[in-house]
PDB file of C-alpha atoms and ligand atoms in Angstrom:
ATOM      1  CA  UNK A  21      -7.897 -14.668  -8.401  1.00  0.00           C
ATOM      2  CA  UNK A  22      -8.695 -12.581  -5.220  1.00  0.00           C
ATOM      3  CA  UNK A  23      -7.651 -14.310  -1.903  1.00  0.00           C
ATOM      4  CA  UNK A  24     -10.405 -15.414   0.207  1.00  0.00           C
ATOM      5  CA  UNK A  25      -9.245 -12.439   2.661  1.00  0.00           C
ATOM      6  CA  UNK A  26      -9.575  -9.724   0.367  1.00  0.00           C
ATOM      7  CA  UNK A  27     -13.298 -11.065  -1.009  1.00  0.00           C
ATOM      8  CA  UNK A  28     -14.237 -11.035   2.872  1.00  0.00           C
ATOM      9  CA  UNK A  29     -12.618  -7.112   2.889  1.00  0.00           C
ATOM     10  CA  UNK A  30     -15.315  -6.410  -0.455  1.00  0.00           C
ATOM     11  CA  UNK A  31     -18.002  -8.093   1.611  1.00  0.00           C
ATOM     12  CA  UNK A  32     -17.424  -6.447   4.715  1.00  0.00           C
ATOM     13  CA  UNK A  33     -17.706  -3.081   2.136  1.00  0.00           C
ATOM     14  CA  UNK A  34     -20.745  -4.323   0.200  1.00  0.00           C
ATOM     15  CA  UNK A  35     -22.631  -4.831   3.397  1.00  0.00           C
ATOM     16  CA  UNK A  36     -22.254  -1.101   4.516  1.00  0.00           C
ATOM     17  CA  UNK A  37     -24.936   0.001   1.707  1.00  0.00           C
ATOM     18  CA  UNK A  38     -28.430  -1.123   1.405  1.00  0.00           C
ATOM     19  CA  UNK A  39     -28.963  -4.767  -0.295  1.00  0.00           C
ATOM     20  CA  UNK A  40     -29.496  -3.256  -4.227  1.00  0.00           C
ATOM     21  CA  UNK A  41     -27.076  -1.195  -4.170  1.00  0.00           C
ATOM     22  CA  UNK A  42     -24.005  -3.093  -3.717  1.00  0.00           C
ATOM     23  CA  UNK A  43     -22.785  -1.478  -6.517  1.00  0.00           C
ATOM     24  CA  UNK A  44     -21.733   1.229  -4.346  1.00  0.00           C
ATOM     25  CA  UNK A  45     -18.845  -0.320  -2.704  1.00  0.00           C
ATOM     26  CA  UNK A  46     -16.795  -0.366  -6.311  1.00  0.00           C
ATOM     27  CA  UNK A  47     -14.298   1.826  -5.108  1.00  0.00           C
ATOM     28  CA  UNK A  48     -13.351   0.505  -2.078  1.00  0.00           C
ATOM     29  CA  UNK A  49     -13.644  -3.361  -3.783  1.00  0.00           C
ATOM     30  CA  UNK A  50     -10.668  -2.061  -6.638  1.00  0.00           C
ATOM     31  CA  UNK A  51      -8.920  -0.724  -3.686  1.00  0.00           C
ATOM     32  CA  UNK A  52      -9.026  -3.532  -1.659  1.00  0.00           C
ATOM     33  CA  UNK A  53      -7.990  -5.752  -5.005  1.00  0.00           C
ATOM     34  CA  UNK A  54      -5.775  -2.978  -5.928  1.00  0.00           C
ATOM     35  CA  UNK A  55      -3.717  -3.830  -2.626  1.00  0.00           C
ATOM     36  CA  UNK A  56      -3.743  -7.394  -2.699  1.00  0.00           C
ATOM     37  CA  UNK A  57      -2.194  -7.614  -6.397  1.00  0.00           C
ATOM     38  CA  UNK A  58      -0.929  -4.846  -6.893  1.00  0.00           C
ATOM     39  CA  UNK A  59      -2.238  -3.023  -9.874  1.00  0.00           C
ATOM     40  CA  UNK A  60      -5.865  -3.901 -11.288  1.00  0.00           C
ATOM     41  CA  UNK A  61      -5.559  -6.931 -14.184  1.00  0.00           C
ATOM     42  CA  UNK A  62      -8.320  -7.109 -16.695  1.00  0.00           C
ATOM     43  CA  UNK A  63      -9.016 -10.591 -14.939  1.00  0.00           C
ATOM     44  CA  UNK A  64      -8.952  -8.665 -11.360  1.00  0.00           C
ATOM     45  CA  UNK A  65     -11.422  -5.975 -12.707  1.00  0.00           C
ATOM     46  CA  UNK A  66     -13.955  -8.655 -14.028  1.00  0.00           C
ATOM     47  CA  UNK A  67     -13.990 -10.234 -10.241  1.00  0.00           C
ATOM     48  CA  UNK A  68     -15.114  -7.117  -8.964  1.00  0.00           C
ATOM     49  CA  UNK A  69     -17.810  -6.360 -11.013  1.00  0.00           C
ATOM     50  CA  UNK A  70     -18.395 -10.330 -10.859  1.00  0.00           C
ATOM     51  CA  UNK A  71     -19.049 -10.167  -7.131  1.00  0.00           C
ATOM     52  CA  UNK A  72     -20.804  -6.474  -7.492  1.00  0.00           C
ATOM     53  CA  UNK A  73     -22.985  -7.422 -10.236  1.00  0.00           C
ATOM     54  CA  UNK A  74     -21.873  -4.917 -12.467  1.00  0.00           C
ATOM     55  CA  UNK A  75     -21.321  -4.807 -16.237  1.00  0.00           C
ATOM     56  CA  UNK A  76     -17.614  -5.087 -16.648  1.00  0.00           C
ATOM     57  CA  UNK A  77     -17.425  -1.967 -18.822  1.00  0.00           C
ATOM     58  CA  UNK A  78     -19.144   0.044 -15.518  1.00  0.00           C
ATOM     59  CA  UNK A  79     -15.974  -1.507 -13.348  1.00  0.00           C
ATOM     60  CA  UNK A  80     -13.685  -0.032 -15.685  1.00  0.00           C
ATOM     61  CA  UNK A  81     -15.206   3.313 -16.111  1.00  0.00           C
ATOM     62  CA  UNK A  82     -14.601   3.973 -12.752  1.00  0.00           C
ATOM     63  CA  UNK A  83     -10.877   2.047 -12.433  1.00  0.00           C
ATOM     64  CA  UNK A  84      -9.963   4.392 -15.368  1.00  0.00           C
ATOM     65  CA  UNK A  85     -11.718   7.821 -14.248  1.00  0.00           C
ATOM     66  CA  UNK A  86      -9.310   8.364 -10.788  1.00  0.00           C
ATOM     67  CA  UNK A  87      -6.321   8.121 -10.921  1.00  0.00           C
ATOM     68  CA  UNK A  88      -5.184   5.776  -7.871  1.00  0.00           C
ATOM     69  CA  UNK A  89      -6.425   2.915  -9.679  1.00  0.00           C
ATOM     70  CA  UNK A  90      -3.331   1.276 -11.769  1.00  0.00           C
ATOM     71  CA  UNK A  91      -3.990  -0.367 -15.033  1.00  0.00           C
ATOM     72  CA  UNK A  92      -0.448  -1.954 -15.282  1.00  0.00           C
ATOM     73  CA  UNK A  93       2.332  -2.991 -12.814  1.00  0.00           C
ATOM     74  CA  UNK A  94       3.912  -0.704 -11.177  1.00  0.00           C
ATOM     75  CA  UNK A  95       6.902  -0.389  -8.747  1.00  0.00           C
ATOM     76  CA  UNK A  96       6.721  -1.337  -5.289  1.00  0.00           C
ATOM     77  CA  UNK A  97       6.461   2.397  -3.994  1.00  0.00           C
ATOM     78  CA  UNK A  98       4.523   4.564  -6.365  1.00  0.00           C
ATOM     79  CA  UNK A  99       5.479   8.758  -5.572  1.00  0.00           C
ATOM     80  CA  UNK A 100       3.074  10.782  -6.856  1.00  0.00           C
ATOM     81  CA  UNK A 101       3.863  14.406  -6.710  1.00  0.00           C
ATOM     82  CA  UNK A 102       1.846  16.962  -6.821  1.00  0.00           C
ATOM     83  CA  UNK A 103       2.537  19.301  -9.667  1.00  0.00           C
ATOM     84  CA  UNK A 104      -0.343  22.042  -9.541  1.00  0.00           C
ATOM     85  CA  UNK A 105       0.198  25.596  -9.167  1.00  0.00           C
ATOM     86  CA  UNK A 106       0.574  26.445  -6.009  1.00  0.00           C
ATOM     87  CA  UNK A 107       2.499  23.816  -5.495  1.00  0.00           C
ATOM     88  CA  UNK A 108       4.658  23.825  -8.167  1.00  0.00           C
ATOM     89  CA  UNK A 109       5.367  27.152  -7.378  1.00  0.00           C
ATOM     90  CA  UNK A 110       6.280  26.206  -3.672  1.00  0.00           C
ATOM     91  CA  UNK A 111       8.868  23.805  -4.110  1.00  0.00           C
ATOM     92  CA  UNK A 112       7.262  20.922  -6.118  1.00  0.00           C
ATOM     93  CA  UNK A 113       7.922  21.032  -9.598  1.00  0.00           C
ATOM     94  CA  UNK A 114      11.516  21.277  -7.743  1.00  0.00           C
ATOM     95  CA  UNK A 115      10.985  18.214  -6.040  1.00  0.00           C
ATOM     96  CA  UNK A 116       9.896  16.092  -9.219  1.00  0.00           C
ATOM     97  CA  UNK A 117      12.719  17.152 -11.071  1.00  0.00           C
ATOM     98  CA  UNK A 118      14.392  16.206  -8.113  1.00  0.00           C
ATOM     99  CA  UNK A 119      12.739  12.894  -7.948  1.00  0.00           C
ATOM    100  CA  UNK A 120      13.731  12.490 -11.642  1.00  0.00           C
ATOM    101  CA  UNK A 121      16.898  12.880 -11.587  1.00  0.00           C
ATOM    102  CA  UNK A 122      17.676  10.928  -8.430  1.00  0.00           C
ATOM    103  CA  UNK A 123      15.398   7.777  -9.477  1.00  0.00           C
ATOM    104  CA  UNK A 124      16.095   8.235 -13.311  1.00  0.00           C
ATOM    105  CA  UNK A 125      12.907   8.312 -14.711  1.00  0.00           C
ATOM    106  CA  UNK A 126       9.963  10.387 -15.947  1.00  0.00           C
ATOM    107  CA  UNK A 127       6.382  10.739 -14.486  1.00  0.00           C
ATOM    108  CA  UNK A 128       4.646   7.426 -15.624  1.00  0.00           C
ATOM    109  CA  UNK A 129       7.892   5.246 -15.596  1.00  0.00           C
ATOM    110  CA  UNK A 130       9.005   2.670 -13.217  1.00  0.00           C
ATOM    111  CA  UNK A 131      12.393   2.074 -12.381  1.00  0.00           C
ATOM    112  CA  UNK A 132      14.069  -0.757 -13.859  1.00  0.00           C
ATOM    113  CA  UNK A 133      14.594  -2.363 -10.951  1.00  0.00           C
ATOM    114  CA  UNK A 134      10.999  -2.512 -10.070  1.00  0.00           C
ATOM    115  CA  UNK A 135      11.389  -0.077  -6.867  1.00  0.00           C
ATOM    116  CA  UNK A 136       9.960   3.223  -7.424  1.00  0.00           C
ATOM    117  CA  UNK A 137       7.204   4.405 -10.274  1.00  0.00           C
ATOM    118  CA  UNK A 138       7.294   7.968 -10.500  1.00  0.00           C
ATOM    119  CA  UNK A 139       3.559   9.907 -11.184  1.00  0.00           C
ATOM    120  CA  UNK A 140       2.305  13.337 -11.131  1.00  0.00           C
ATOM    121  CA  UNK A 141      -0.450  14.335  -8.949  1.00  0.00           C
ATOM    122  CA  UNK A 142      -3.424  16.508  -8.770  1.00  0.00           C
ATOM    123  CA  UNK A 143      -4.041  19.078  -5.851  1.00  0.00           C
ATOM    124  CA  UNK A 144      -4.040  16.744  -3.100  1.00  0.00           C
ATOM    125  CA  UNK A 145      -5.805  19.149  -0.720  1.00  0.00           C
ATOM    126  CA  UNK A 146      -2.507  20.043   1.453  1.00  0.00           C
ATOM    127  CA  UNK A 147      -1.672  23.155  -1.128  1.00  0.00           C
ATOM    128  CA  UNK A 148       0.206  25.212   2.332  1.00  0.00           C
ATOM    129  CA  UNK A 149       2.742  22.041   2.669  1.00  0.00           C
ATOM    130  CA  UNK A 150       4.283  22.067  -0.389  1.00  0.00           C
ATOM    131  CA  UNK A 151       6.200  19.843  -1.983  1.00  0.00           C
ATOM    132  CA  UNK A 152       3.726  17.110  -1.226  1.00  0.00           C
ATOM    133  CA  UNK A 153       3.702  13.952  -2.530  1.00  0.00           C
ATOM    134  CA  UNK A 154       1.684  10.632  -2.106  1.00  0.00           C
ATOM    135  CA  UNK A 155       3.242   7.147  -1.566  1.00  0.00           C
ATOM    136  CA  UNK A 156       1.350   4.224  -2.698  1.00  0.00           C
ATOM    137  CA  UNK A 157      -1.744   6.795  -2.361  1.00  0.00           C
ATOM    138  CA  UNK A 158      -1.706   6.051   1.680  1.00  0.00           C
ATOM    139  CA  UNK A 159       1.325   7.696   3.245  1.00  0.00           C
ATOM    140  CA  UNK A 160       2.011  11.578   2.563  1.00  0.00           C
ATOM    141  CA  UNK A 161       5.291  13.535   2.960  1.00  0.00           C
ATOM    142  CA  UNK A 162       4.707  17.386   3.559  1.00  0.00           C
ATOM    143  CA  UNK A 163       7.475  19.630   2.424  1.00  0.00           C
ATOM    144  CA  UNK A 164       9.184  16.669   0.801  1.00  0.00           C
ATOM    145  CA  UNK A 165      12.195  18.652  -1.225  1.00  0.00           C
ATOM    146  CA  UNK A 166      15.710  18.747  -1.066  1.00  0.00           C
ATOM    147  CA  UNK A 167      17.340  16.085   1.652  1.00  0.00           C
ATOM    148  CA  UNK A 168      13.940  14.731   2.899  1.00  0.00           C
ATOM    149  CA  UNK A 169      13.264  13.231  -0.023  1.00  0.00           C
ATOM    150  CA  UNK A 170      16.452  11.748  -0.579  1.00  0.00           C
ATOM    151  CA  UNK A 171      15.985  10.239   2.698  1.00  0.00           C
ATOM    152  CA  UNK A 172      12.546   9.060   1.801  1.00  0.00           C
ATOM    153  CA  UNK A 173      13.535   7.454  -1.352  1.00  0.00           C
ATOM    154  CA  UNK A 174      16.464   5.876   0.455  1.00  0.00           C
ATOM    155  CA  UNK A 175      13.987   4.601   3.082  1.00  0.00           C
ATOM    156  CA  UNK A 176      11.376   3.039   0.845  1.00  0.00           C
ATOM    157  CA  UNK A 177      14.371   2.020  -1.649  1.00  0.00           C
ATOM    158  CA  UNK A 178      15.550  -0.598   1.607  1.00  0.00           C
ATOM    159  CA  UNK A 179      11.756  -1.075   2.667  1.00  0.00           C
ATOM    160  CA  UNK A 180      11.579  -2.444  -1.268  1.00  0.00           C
ATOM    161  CA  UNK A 181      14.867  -4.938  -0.828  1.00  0.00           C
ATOM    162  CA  UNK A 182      13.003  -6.606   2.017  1.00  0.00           C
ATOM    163  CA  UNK A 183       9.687  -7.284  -0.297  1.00  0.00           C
ATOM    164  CA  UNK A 184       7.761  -4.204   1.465  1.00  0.00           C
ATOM    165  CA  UNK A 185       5.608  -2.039  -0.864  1.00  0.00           C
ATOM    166  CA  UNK A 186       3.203  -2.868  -3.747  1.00  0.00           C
ATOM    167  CA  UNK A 187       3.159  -6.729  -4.570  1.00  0.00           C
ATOM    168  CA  UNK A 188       5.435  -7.680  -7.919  1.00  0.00           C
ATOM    169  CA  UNK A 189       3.652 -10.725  -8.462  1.00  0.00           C
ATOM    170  CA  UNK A 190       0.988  -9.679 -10.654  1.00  0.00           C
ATOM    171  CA  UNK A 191       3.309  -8.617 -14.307  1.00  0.00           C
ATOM    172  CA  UNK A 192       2.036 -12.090 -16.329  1.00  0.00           C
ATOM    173  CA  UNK A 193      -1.563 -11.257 -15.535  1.00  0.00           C
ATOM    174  CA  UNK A 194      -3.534  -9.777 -18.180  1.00  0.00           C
TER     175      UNK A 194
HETATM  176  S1  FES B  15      -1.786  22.220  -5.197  1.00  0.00           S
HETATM  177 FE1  FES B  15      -0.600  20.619  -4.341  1.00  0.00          FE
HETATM  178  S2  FES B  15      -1.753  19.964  -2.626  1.00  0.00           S
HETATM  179 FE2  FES B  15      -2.932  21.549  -3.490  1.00  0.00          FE
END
């Protein structure tokens, strides 16, 4: 199910590590597969450990232990907000309720119209910029309350009309 692009991507990761240990590019093989289909399908997470040589189970141990790795669809942009203490008490459990009100949703829910999933984060290691928050676990906003992230969601909101963000094509897979 992974384009021929994306197994070139694992390769290119497998050959950084010595021949028996190819195991060692898992991460950065769900990542890459992660990207392409946007969440990790039972059927995607076999392929990796197919082309690793890894026990299936192994895969999923480590697609289930972090918590970039998505199990299920989710919207195109995914916000993930960091929530721990010093955070929280800087501004961010201000901006998820924020985020929450203005998208309509709780932490772990998409919206309905497939834009925006809504998670909350663990210290993300930028504790002095509070509210921080993580789109699509690439691009993060420092001192994301009030306004800015109004803009932001407006932003990603069009950036989501024009097919931008996380691929929707993957909901029917398993
Ligand atoms: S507690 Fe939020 S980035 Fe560290």
């Amino acid at each position: 199910m992974l384009s021929a692009d994306a197994r070139a991507r694992i390769d290119r990761e497998i050959a950084k590590y010595p021949a028996d240990q190819r195991q060692s590019a898992v991460m950065s093989a769900l990542a890459i597969a992660q990207r392409e289909q946007g969440w990790l399908s039972t059927a995607a997470i076999d392929e990796v450990a197919s082309i690793l040589g890894m026990p299936p189970v192994a895969v999923y141990e480590v697609a289930t232990f972090y918590a970039m790795y998505d199990l299920k669809p989710t919207g195109r942009f995914k916000l993930t907000v960091c929530t721990n203490l010093p955070c929280a008490l800087s501004g961010g459990a201000a901006a998820a309720e924020h985020l929450k009100a203005r998208l309509g949703v709780d932490f772990g829910e998409t919206t309905p119209d497939g834009r925006f999933t809504l998670r909350e984060g663990e210290c993300m290691g930028a504790c002095g910029d509070a509210p921080v928050l993580l789109v699509n676990n690439l691009r993060m906003e420092s001192w994301a309350g009030g306004e800015k992230l109004d803009r932001l969601v407006d932003e990603l909101a069009a950036a989501a009309d024009r097919g931008e963000g996380a691929p929707r094509g993957g909901e029917g897979g398993r």
